Amino acid sequence: MKYPTTALLLGTVLTTFVFSDAKDACNLTQYLEFGRRGVVNCGFEEDFILIAWFNSTTDVQPLVEMVDSVKSGRGYDSGEFDIYPNGSLIINEVNFQHDHPFMVWVVDKLGTATSIVIHVVVTVPPNPPYPVVEGCDNDRYCVLEVGREGVVTCSLRGIRPEVQLELTTFQSDIIDFWNEQLVVTEHTNGTYDISLTSDFTINLPPFNRVTVVCRTLSYELSTQFDLLYHIVPPNPPYPVVAGCDNDRYCVLEVGREGVLTCSLRGIHPLARLELTTFQSDSIDFWNEQLVVTVHTNGTSDISLTSGFTLNLPLFNRVTVVCRTPDYEMSTQFDLLYHIDPPSTTHDLDDSLSSTTYLRQKPANEKIRSPVLIGTTLVAIILIVTMIGIVFYTARHGSKMENLQNL
């Protein structure tokens, strides 16, 4: 049986086109590697009478076609293209000119026609074929010794197409990435160099080793590396408060104003110190100064000095904590301030005089004062008179008794 030409079939298809299940036979985006034999895979049923592949969605002459298992077409004749028995397109040597949409027409024995557009993306693997982490000597796994904060860079060289890089970890509560910058450089041969640089902060403690992965979002390319963070605890393993004799709790007798100093000795890496209190309205800290001394062994002494003012007379005992926000280390101490009562009677008299001076006298106080004074005088006269009578009586009685005895 002899079939009509492709042009006649296409004319028929354009007027009788219907969709069929063949539309699901191909992935709509397919990746082919540069310089290799590539296959645009499709899984059509074998009861078709025509397969035709076109170089674009607007071409009317096919690159390669197969009618009743007979192959033809300019691409087939040149050896650039071929067709598998299931209708898949073969590109014998993939180059950048194949990086565009292809269209395939399929007509089965029932006359059902399907048109599918497939985007071919030509890829070039990077060199090396994985992300390179700066400091890892091109290895796919390494350990980097870092500080608590730092910068990490990973890159892909000579890749196509352009891809996105990301830094990720399964320990998201341990490390924070920030200030990420992606730099893309396009070469004349159509490939790209892609570099991702990011700042990081390791959230410690209790961890000092974090596993990080640099990977592409669209390809299975990745490199794993560990960030190792050396920790030397201070000695003693808590902040030391001046005046507390290395104790983790003490009471300091202070004035209303004074100076506090707490420190960490022999710690690595550097840590922050701060003074805080749960009674924020009871004390003010001011003029804080942090002094860091670095030793030759890499450890440091850290000292925080701060002035303070107690808000009195509401409080005379304030609990203060010296702590490190970076580690779970703290020392608690109390500031005790003695509040003395008024020291002299003179001060009390002055206070009372002032109170008397400010008191407003009642309007009738002048009227009642002479009466009170007169009453008081009469009472005094009566008392003196009674006392005189008593003495007189006693003396007179004694004389009468002597006369009777004579």
JSON list of C-alpha atoms in Angstrom, two decimals, residues 49-260:
[
{"chain": "A", "resi": 49, "resn": "ILE", "atom": "CA", "xyz": [1.20, 5.79, 9.55]},
{"chain": "A", "resi": 50, "resn": "LEU", "atom": "CA", "xyz": [3.24, 9.00, 9.70]},
{"chain": "A", "resi": 51, "resn": "ILE", "atom": "CA", "xyz": [5.91, 10.53, 11.96]},
{"chain": "A", "resi": 52, "resn": "ALA", "atom": "CA", "xyz": [7.36, 13.86, 10.88]},
{"chain": "A", "resi": 53, "resn": "TRP", "atom": "CA", "xyz": [9.86, 16.02, 12.83]},
{"chain": "A", "resi": 54, "resn": "PHE", "atom": "CA", "xyz": [10.22, 19.73, 12.07]},
{"chain": "A", "resi": 55, "resn": "ASN", "atom": "CA", "xyz": [13.02, 22.13, 12.93]},
{"chain": "A", "resi": 56, "resn": "SER", "atom": "CA", "xyz": [10.56, 24.72, 14.27]},
{"chain": "A", "resi": 57, "resn": "THR", "atom": "CA", "xyz": [6.86, 25.29, 14.82]},
{"chain": "A", "resi": 58, "resn": "THR", "atom": "CA", "xyz": [6.58, 27.22, 11.52]},
{"chain": "A", "resi": 59, "resn": "ASP", "atom": "CA", "xyz": [8.43, 24.89, 9.10]},
{"chain": "A", "resi": 60, "resn": "VAL", "atom": "CA", "xyz": [6.33, 22.94, 6.59]},
{"chain": "A", "resi": 61, "resn": "GLN", "atom": "CA", "xyz": [9.11, 20.71, 5.29]},
{"chain": "A", "resi": 62, "resn": "PRO", "atom": "CA", "xyz": [10.17, 18.05, 7.80]},
{"chain": "A", "resi": 63, "resn": "LEU", "atom": "CA", "xyz": [13.76, 17.42, 8.80]},
{"chain": "A", "resi": 64, "resn": "VAL", "atom": "CA", "xyz": [13.07, 13.71, 8.90]},
{"chain": "A", "resi": 65, "resn": "GLU", "atom": "CA", "xyz": [9.94, 11.62, 8.47]},
{"chain": "A", "resi": 66, "resn": "MET", "atom": "CA", "xyz": [8.89, 8.01, 8.57]},
{"chain": "A", "resi": 67, "resn": "VAL", "atom": "CA", "xyz": [5.95, 6.71, 6.51]},
{"chain": "A", "resi": 68, "resn": "ASP", "atom": "CA", "xyz": [5.20, 2.99, 6.77]},
{"chain": "A", "resi": 69, "resn": "SER", "atom": "CA", "xyz": [8.68, 2.44, 8.24]},
{"chain": "A", "resi": 70, "resn": "VAL", "atom": "CA", "xyz": [10.31, 4.26, 5.33]},
{"chain": "A", "resi": 71, "resn": "LYS", "atom": "CA", "xyz": [12.59, 7.15, 6.43]},
{"chain": "A", "resi": 72, "resn": "SER", "atom": "CA", "xyz": [13.31, 10.26, 4.40]},
{"chain": "A", "resi": 73, "resn": "GLY", "atom": "CA", "xyz": [13.90, 14.02, 4.70]},
{"chain": "A", "resi": 74, "resn": "ARG", "atom": "CA", "xyz": [16.77, 16.45, 4.29]},
{"chain": "A", "resi": 75, "resn": "GLY", "atom": "CA", "xyz": [18.00, 15.92, 7.84]},
{"chain": "A", "resi": 76, "resn": "TYR", "atom": "CA", "xyz": [17.97, 12.16, 7.35]},
{"chain": "A", "resi": 77, "resn": "ASP", "atom": "CA", "xyz": [19.73, 12.41, 4.00]},
{"chain": "A", "resi": 78, "resn": "SER", "atom": "CA", "xyz": [22.49, 14.60, 5.51]},
{"chain": "A", "resi": 79, "resn": "GLY", "atom": "CA", "xyz": [23.05, 12.17, 8.38]},
{"chain": "A", "resi": 80, "resn": "GLU", "atom": "CA", "xyz": [22.26, 14.78, 11.02]},
{"chain": "A", "resi": 81, "resn": "PHE", "atom": "CA", "xyz": [18.97, 13.18, 12.13]},
{"chain": "A", "resi": 82, "resn": "ASP", "atom": "CA", "xyz": [17.33, 9.77, 12.35]},
{"chain": "A", "resi": 83, "resn": "ILE", "atom": "CA", "xyz": [14.16, 8.22, 13.79]},
{"chain": "A", "resi": 84, "resn": "TYR", "atom": "CA", "xyz": [13.75, 5.28, 16.14]},
{"chain": "A", "resi": 85, "resn": "PRO", "atom": "CA", "xyz": [10.95, 2.78, 15.35]},
{"chain": "A", "resi": 86, "resn": "ASN", "atom": "CA", "xyz": [8.90, 4.26, 18.23]},
{"chain": "A", "resi": 87, "resn": "GLY", "atom": "CA", "xyz": [9.10, 7.72, 16.63]},
{"chain": "A", "resi": 88, "resn": "SER", "atom": "CA", "xyz": [11.85, 9.24, 18.85]},
{"chain": "A", "resi": 89, "resn": "LEU", "atom": "CA", "xyz": [14.13, 11.74, 17.12]},
{"chain": "A", "resi": 90, "resn": "ILE", "atom": "CA", "xyz": [17.86, 10.97, 16.97]},
{"chain": "A", "resi": 91, "resn": "ILE", "atom": "CA", "xyz": [20.41, 13.79, 16.75]},
{"chain": "A", "resi": 92, "resn": "ASN", "atom": "CA", "xyz": [23.68, 12.13, 15.84]},
{"chain": "A", "resi": 93, "resn": "GLU", "atom": "CA", "xyz": [25.91, 14.90, 17.27]},
{"chain": "A", "resi": 94, "resn": "VAL", "atom": "CA", "xyz": [24.31, 17.54, 19.44]},
{"chain": "A", "resi": 95, "resn": "ASN", "atom": "CA", "xyz": [25.48, 21.15, 19.02]},
{"chain": "A", "resi": 96, "resn": "PHE", "atom": "CA", "xyz": [24.23, 24.56, 20.15]},
{"chain": "A", "resi": 97, "resn": "GLN", "atom": "CA", "xyz": [22.14, 24.95, 16.95]},
{"chain": "A", "resi": 98, "resn": "HIS", "atom": "CA", "xyz": [19.84, 22.24, 18.31]},
{"chain": "A", "resi": 99, "resn": "ASP", "atom": "CA", "xyz": [18.96, 24.38, 21.34]},
{"chain": "A", "resi": 100, "resn": "HIS", "atom": "CA", "xyz": [15.41, 25.36, 20.30]},
{"chain": "A", "resi": 101, "resn": "PRO", "atom": "CA", "xyz": [11.84, 23.98, 20.06]},
{"chain": "A", "resi": 102, "resn": "PHE", "atom": "CA", "xyz": [11.19, 21.01, 17.74]},
{"chain": "A", "resi": 103, "resn": "MET", "atom": "CA", "xyz": [7.74, 19.96, 16.53]},
{"chain": "A", "resi": 104, "resn": "VAL", "atom": "CA", "xyz": [6.56, 16.44, 15.76]},
{"chain": "A", "resi": 105, "resn": "TRP", "atom": "CA", "xyz": [3.44, 15.36, 13.84]},
{"chain": "A", "resi": 106, "resn": "VAL", "atom": "CA", "xyz": [1.93, 11.93, 14.39]},
{"chain": "A", "resi": 107, "resn": "VAL", "atom": "CA", "xyz": [-0.93, 10.41, 12.37]},
{"chain": "A", "resi": 108, "resn": "ASP", "atom": "CA", "xyz": [-2.28, 6.98, 13.31]},
{"chain": "A", "resi": 109, "resn": "LYS", "atom": "CA", "xyz": [-4.16, 4.49, 11.14]},
{"chain": "A", "resi": 110, "resn": "LEU", "atom": "CA", "xyz": [-7.51, 5.93, 12.23]},
{"chain": "A", "resi": 111, "resn": "GLY", "atom": "CA", "xyz": [-6.53, 9.32, 10.88]},
{"chain": "A", "resi": 112, "resn": "THR", "atom": "CA", "xyz": [-6.10, 10.85, 14.34]},
{"chain": "A", "resi": 113, "resn": "ALA", "atom": "CA", "xyz": [-3.36, 13.47, 14.28]},
{"chain": "A", "resi": 114, "resn": "THR", "atom": "CA", "xyz": [-1.29, 14.91, 17.12]},
{"chain": "A", "resi": 115, "resn": "SER", "atom": "CA", "xyz": [1.11, 17.86, 17.14]},
{"chain": "A", "resi": 116, "resn": "ILE", "atom": "CA", "xyz": [3.63, 18.19, 19.98]},
{"chain": "A", "resi": 117, "resn": "VAL", "atom": "CA", "xyz": [6.19, 20.94, 20.59]},
{"chain": "A", "resi": 118, "resn": "ILE", "atom": "CA", "xyz": [9.28, 19.81, 22.50]},
{"chain": "A", "resi": 119, "resn": "HIS", "atom": "CA", "xyz": [11.89, 22.21, 23.86]},
{"chain": "A", "resi": 120, "resn": "VAL", "atom": "CA", "xyz": [15.41, 20.83, 23.46]},
{"chain": "A", "resi": 121, "resn": "VAL", "atom": "CA", "xyz": [17.99, 22.31, 25.82]},
{"chain": "A", "resi": 122, "resn": "VAL", "atom": "CA", "xyz": [21.62, 21.67, 24.94]},
{"chain": "A", "resi": 123, "resn": "THR", "atom": "CA", "xyz": [23.70, 21.13, 28.05]},
{"chain": "A", "resi": 124, "resn": "VAL", "atom": "CA", "xyz": [27.40, 21.34, 28.76]},
{"chain": "A", "resi": 125, "resn": "PRO", "atom": "CA", "xyz": [28.54, 19.75, 32.03]},
{"chain": "A", "resi": 126, "resn": "PRO", "atom": "CA", "xyz": [30.74, 21.94, 34.22]},
{"chain": "A", "resi": 127, "resn": "ASN", "atom": "CA", "xyz": [34.41, 21.21, 34.68]},
{"chain": "A", "resi": 128, "resn": "PRO", "atom": "CA", "xyz": [34.73, 19.58, 37.17]},
{"chain": "A", "resi": 129, "resn": "PRO", "atom": "CA", "xyz": [31.22, 18.06, 36.97]},
{"chain": "A", "resi": 130, "resn": "TYR", "atom": "CA", "xyz": [30.11, 19.37, 40.38]},
{"chain": "A", "resi": 131, "resn": "PRO", "atom": "CA", "xyz": [30.14, 22.64, 42.34]},
{"chain": "A", "resi": 132, "resn": "VAL", "atom": "CA", "xyz": [33.58, 23.69, 43.55]},
{"chain": "A", "resi": 133, "resn": "VAL", "atom": "CA", "xyz": [33.81, 25.07, 47.10]},
{"chain": "A", "resi": 134, "resn": "GLU", "atom": "CA", "xyz": [36.55, 27.61, 47.68]},
{"chain": "A", "resi": 135, "resn": "GLY", "atom": "CA", "xyz": [39.14, 26.09, 49.98]},
{"chain": "A", "resi": 136, "resn": "CYS", "atom": "CA", "xyz": [38.26, 22.47, 49.16]},
{"chain": "A", "resi": 137, "resn": "ASP", "atom": "CA", "xyz": [40.86, 21.94, 46.35]},
{"chain": "A", "resi": 138, "resn": "ASN", "atom": "CA", "xyz": [38.19, 20.79, 43.87]},
{"chain": "A", "resi": 139, "resn": "ASP", "atom": "CA", "xyz": [37.15, 17.89, 46.13]},
{"chain": "A", "resi": 140, "resn": "ARG", "atom": "CA", "xyz": [33.49, 16.84, 46.39]},
{"chain": "A", "resi": 141, "resn": "TYR", "atom": "CA", "xyz": [33.83, 16.67, 50.17]},
{"chain": "A", "resi": 142, "resn": "CYS", "atom": "CA", "xyz": [36.08, 18.56, 52.54]},
{"chain": "A", "resi": 143, "resn": "VAL", "atom": "CA", "xyz": [36.26, 20.11, 56.01]},
{"chain": "A", "resi": 144, "resn": "LEU", "atom": "CA", "xyz": [36.84, 23.85, 56.36]},
{"chain": "A", "resi": 145, "resn": "GLU", "atom": "CA", "xyz": [38.02, 25.33, 59.65]},
{"chain": "A", "resi": 146, "resn": "VAL", "atom": "CA", "xyz": [36.17, 28.58, 60.15]},
{"chain": "A", "resi": 147, "resn": "GLY", "atom": "CA", "xyz": [35.29, 31.21, 62.72]},
{"chain": "A", "resi": 148, "resn": "ARG", "atom": "CA", "xyz": [31.84, 31.79, 64.09]},
{"chain": "A", "resi": 149, "resn": "GLU", "atom": "CA", "xyz": [31.21, 34.15, 61.18]},
{"chain": "A", "resi": 150, "resn": "GLY", "atom": "CA", "xyz": [32.70, 33.96, 57.72]},
{"chain": "A", "resi": 151, "resn": "VAL", "atom": "CA", "xyz": [32.22, 33.76, 53.96]},
{"chain": "A", "resi": 152, "resn": "VAL", "atom": "CA", "xyz": [31.74, 30.69, 51.77]},
{"chain": "A", "resi": 153, "resn": "THR", "atom": "CA", "xyz": [31.90, 30.57, 47.95]},
{"chain": "A", "resi": 154, "resn": "CYS", "atom": "CA", "xyz": [30.91, 27.76, 45.58]},
{"chain": "A", "resi": 155, "resn": "SER", "atom": "CA", "xyz": [30.94, 27.83, 41.78]},
{"chain": "A", "resi": 156, "resn": "LEU", "atom": "CA", "xyz": [30.35, 25.98, 38.52]},
{"chain": "A", "resi": 157, "resn": "ARG", "atom": "CA", "xyz": [32.68, 26.50, 35.57]},
{"chain": "A", "resi": 158, "resn": "GLY", "atom": "CA", "xyz": [31.80, 26.19, 31.90]},
{"chain": "A", "resi": 159, "resn": "ILE", "atom": "CA", "xyz": [28.23, 24.99, 32.35]},
{"chain": "A", "resi": 160, "resn": "ARG", "atom": "CA", "xyz": [25.28, 25.34, 30.00]},
{"chain": "A", "resi": 161, "resn": "PRO", "atom": "CA", "xyz": [22.51, 26.33, 30.40]},
{"chain": "A", "resi": 162, "resn": "GLU", "atom": "CA", "xyz": [22.64, 28.98, 33.09]},
{"chain": "A", "resi": 163, "resn": "VAL", "atom": "CA", "xyz": [21.57, 27.51, 36.43]},
{"chain": "A", "resi": 164, "resn": "GLN", "atom": "CA", "xyz": [20.91, 28.69, 39.97]},
{"chain": "A", "resi": 165, "resn": "LEU", "atom": "CA", "xyz": [23.13, 27.70, 42.88]},
{"chain": "A", "resi": 166, "resn": "GLU", "atom": "CA", "xyz": [22.07, 27.49, 46.50]},
{"chain": "A", "resi": 167, "resn": "LEU", "atom": "CA", "xyz": [23.60, 26.74, 49.88]},
{"chain": "A", "resi": 168, "resn": "THR", "atom": "CA", "xyz": [21.52, 24.54, 52.14]},
{"chain": "A", "resi": 169, "resn": "THR", "atom": "CA", "xyz": [21.82, 22.44, 55.27]},
{"chain": "A", "resi": 170, "resn": "PHE", "atom": "CA", "xyz": [19.75, 19.91, 57.16]},
{"chain": "A", "resi": 171, "resn": "GLN", "atom": "CA", "xyz": [20.73, 21.73, 60.38]},
{"chain": "A", "resi": 172, "resn": "SER", "atom": "CA", "xyz": [18.93, 24.99, 59.63]},
{"chain": "A", "resi": 173, "resn": "ASP", "atom": "CA", "xyz": [18.86, 26.04, 63.31]},
{"chain": "A", "resi": 174, "resn": "ILE", "atom": "CA", "xyz": [22.65, 25.89, 63.54]},
{"chain": "A", "resi": 175, "resn": "ILE", "atom": "CA", "xyz": [23.71, 28.20, 60.71]},
{"chain": "A", "resi": 176, "resn": "ASP", "atom": "CA", "xyz": [22.31, 31.30, 59.03]},
{"chain": "A", "resi": 177, "resn": "PHE", "atom": "CA", "xyz": [23.22, 32.34, 55.48]},
{"chain": "A", "resi": 178, "resn": "TRP", "atom": "CA", "xyz": [22.86, 35.98, 54.54]},
{"chain": "A", "resi": 179, "resn": "ASN", "atom": "CA", "xyz": [23.98, 38.58, 52.00]},
{"chain": "A", "resi": 180, "resn": "GLU", "atom": "CA", "xyz": [24.06, 36.00, 49.18]},
{"chain": "A", "resi": 181, "resn": "GLN", "atom": "CA", "xyz": [25.45, 37.19, 45.83]},
{"chain": "A", "resi": 182, "resn": "LEU", "atom": "CA", "xyz": [25.22, 35.25, 42.55]},
{"chain": "A", "resi": 183, "resn": "VAL", "atom": "CA", "xyz": [27.65, 36.21, 39.77]},
{"chain": "A", "resi": 184, "resn": "VAL", "atom": "CA", "xyz": [27.14, 34.82, 36.22]},
{"chain": "A", "resi": 185, "resn": "THR", "atom": "CA", "xyz": [29.76, 35.16, 33.47]},
{"chain": "A", "resi": 186, "resn": "GLU", "atom": "CA", "xyz": [28.79, 34.16, 29.90]},
{"chain": "A", "resi": 187, "resn": "HIS", "atom": "CA", "xyz": [31.52, 32.97, 27.52]},
{"chain": "A", "resi": 188, "resn": "THR", "atom": "CA", "xyz": [31.57, 33.32, 23.74]},
{"chain": "A", "resi": 189, "resn": "ASN", "atom": "CA", "xyz": [31.11, 29.55, 23.32]},
{"chain": "A", "resi": 190, "resn": "GLY", "atom": "CA", "xyz": [27.71, 29.71, 25.03]},
{"chain": "A", "resi": 191, "resn": "THR", "atom": "CA", "xyz": [28.80, 28.34, 28.41]},
{"chain": "A", "resi": 192, "resn": "TYR", "atom": "CA", "xyz": [28.65, 30.07, 31.81]},
{"chain": "A", "resi": 193, "resn": "ASP", "atom": "CA", "xyz": [30.71, 30.43, 34.96]},
{"chain": "A", "resi": 194, "resn": "ILE", "atom": "CA", "xyz": [28.40, 30.76, 37.97]},
{"chain": "A", "resi": 195, "resn": "SER", "atom": "CA", "xyz": [29.57, 31.71, 41.45]},
{"chain": "A", "resi": 196, "resn": "LEU", "atom": "CA", "xyz": [27.58, 31.99, 44.69]},
{"chain": "A", "resi": 197, "resn": "THR", "atom": "CA", "xyz": [29.09, 33.84, 47.66]},
{"chain": "A", "resi": 198, "resn": "SER", "atom": "CA", "xyz": [27.36, 34.05, 51.02]},
{"chain": "A", "resi": 199, "resn": "ASP", "atom": "CA", "xyz": [28.12, 35.27, 54.53]},
{"chain": "A", "resi": 200, "resn": "PHE", "atom": "CA", "xyz": [27.28, 32.87, 57.33]},
{"chain": "A", "resi": 201, "resn": "THR", "atom": "CA", "xyz": [26.87, 32.88, 61.10]},
{"chain": "A", "resi": 202, "resn": "ILE", "atom": "CA", "xyz": [27.10, 29.69, 63.15]},
{"chain": "A", "resi": 203, "resn": "ASN", "atom": "CA", "xyz": [24.62, 29.64, 66.03]},
{"chain": "A", "resi": 204, "resn": "LEU", "atom": "CA", "xyz": [26.46, 28.13, 68.98]},
{"chain": "A", "resi": 205, "resn": "PRO", "atom": "CA", "xyz": [26.41, 26.29, 71.28]},
{"chain": "A", "resi": 206, "resn": "PRO", "atom": "CA", "xyz": [26.10, 23.29, 71.43]},
{"chain": "A", "resi": 207, "resn": "PHE", "atom": "CA", "xyz": [27.32, 22.58, 67.89]},
{"chain": "A", "resi": 208, "resn": "ASN", "atom": "CA", "xyz": [30.72, 23.31, 66.38]},
{"chain": "A", "resi": 209, "resn": "ARG", "atom": "CA", "xyz": [30.41, 21.28, 63.15]},
{"chain": "A", "resi": 210, "resn": "VAL", "atom": "CA", "xyz": [27.88, 22.04, 60.43]},
{"chain": "A", "resi": 211, "resn": "THR", "atom": "CA", "xyz": [27.32, 20.10, 57.19]},
{"chain": "A", "resi": 212, "resn": "VAL", "atom": "CA", "xyz": [26.53, 22.33, 54.19]},
{"chain": "A", "resi": 213, "resn": "VAL", "atom": "CA", "xyz": [25.56, 21.42, 50.61]},
{"chain": "A", "resi": 214, "resn": "CYS", "atom": "CA", "xyz": [26.13, 23.59, 47.55]},
{"chain": "A", "resi": 215, "resn": "ARG", "atom": "CA", "xyz": [23.81, 22.41, 44.79]},
{"chain": "A", "resi": 216, "resn": "THR", "atom": "CA", "xyz": [22.00, 23.39, 41.62]},
{"chain": "A", "resi": 217, "resn": "LEU", "atom": "CA", "xyz": [18.25, 23.88, 41.65]},
{"chain": "A", "resi": 218, "resn": "SER", "atom": "CA", "xyz": [17.59, 22.27, 38.26]},
{"chain": "A", "resi": 219, "resn": "TYR", "atom": "CA", "xyz": [20.26, 19.54, 38.00]},
{"chain": "A", "resi": 220, "resn": "GLU", "atom": "CA", "xyz": [21.53, 16.84, 40.29]},
{"chain": "A", "resi": 221, "resn": "LEU", "atom": "CA", "xyz": [24.87, 18.53, 40.88]},
{"chain": "A", "resi": 222, "resn": "SER", "atom": "CA", "xyz": [26.04, 19.00, 44.45]},
{"chain": "A", "resi": 223, "resn": "THR", "atom": "CA", "xyz": [29.07, 19.21, 46.71]},
{"chain": "A", "resi": 224, "resn": "GLN", "atom": "CA", "xyz": [29.00, 18.59, 50.45]},
{"chain": "A", "resi": 225, "resn": "PHE", "atom": "CA", "xyz": [31.37, 20.15, 52.96]},
{"chain": "A", "resi": 226, "resn": "ASP", "atom": "CA", "xyz": [31.64, 20.61, 56.71]},
{"chain": "A", "resi": 227, "resn": "LEU", "atom": "CA", "xyz": [32.34, 23.85, 58.53]},
{"chain": "A", "resi": 228, "resn": "LEU", "atom": "CA", "xyz": [34.39, 23.05, 61.63]},
{"chain": "A", "resi": 229, "resn": "TYR", "atom": "CA", "xyz": [34.37, 25.63, 64.38]},
{"chain": "A", "resi": 230, "resn": "HIS", "atom": "CA", "xyz": [36.96, 25.23, 67.18]},
{"chain": "A", "resi": 231, "resn": "ILE", "atom": "CA", "xyz": [35.74, 26.15, 70.67]},
{"chain": "A", "resi": 232, "resn": "VAL", "atom": "CA", "xyz": [37.98, 26.68, 73.71]},
{"chain": "A", "resi": 233, "resn": "PRO", "atom": "CA", "xyz": [35.89, 27.24, 76.87]},
{"chain": "A", "resi": 234, "resn": "PRO", "atom": "CA", "xyz": [37.01, 29.96, 79.30]},
{"chain": "A", "resi": 235, "resn": "ASN", "atom": "CA", "xyz": [38.69, 29.21, 82.62]},
{"chain": "A", "resi": 236, "resn": "PRO", "atom": "CA", "xyz": [36.66, 29.20, 84.82]},
{"chain": "A", "resi": 237, "resn": "PRO", "atom": "CA", "xyz": [33.78, 28.20, 82.52]},
{"chain": "A", "resi": 238, "resn": "TYR", "atom": "CA", "xyz": [31.64, 31.23, 83.38]},
{"chain": "A", "resi": 239, "resn": "PRO", "atom": "CA", "xyz": [31.97, 35.03, 83.59]},
{"chain": "A", "resi": 240, "resn": "VAL", "atom": "CA", "xyz": [33.98, 36.27, 86.58]},
{"chain": "A", "resi": 241, "resn": "VAL", "atom": "CA", "xyz": [32.65, 39.35, 88.41]},
{"chain": "A", "resi": 242, "resn": "ALA", "atom": "CA", "xyz": [35.21, 41.61, 90.08]},
{"chain": "A", "resi": 243, "resn": "GLY", "atom": "CA", "xyz": [34.76, 41.35, 93.86]},
{"chain": "A", "resi": 244, "resn": "CYS", "atom": "CA", "xyz": [33.07, 37.93, 93.78]},
{"chain": "A", "resi": 245, "resn": "ASP", "atom": "CA", "xyz": [36.21, 35.76, 94.28]},
{"chain": "A", "resi": 246, "resn": "ASN", "atom": "CA", "xyz": [35.39, 33.62, 91.19]},
{"chain": "A", "resi": 247, "resn": "ASP", "atom": "CA", "xyz": [32.05, 32.58, 92.69]},
{"chain": "A", "resi": 248, "resn": "ARG", "atom": "CA", "xyz": [29.01, 32.12, 90.44]},
{"chain": "A", "resi": 249, "resn": "TYR", "atom": "CA", "xyz": [26.90, 34.03, 92.97]},
{"chain": "A", "resi": 250, "resn": "CYS", "atom": "CA", "xyz": [27.79, 36.73, 95.47]},
{"chain": "A", "resi": 251, "resn": "VAL", "atom": "CA", "xyz": [26.50, 39.91, 97.12]},
{"chain": "A", "resi": 252, "resn": "LEU", "atom": "CA", "xyz": [28.35, 43.18, 96.58]},
{"chain": "A", "resi": 253, "resn": "GLU", "atom": "CA", "xyz": [27.77, 46.10, 98.95]},
{"chain": "A", "resi": 254, "resn": "VAL", "atom": "CA", "xyz": [27.77, 49.22, 96.82]},
{"chain": "A", "resi": 255, "resn": "GLY", "atom": "CA", "xyz": [26.92, 52.89, 96.82]},
{"chain": "A", "resi": 256, "resn": "ARG", "atom": "CA", "xyz": [24.14, 54.42, 94.80]},
{"chain": "A", "resi": 257, "resn": "GLU", "atom": "CA", "xyz": [26.58, 54.71, 91.89]},
{"chain": "A", "resi": 258, "resn": "GLY", "atom": "CA", "xyz": [29.59, 52.59, 91.05]},
{"chain": "A", "resi": 259, "resn": "VAL", "atom": "CA", "xyz": [31.47, 50.49, 88.50]},
{"chain": "A", "resi": 260, "resn": "LEU", "atom": "CA", "xyz": [31.04, 46.79, 87.63]}
]
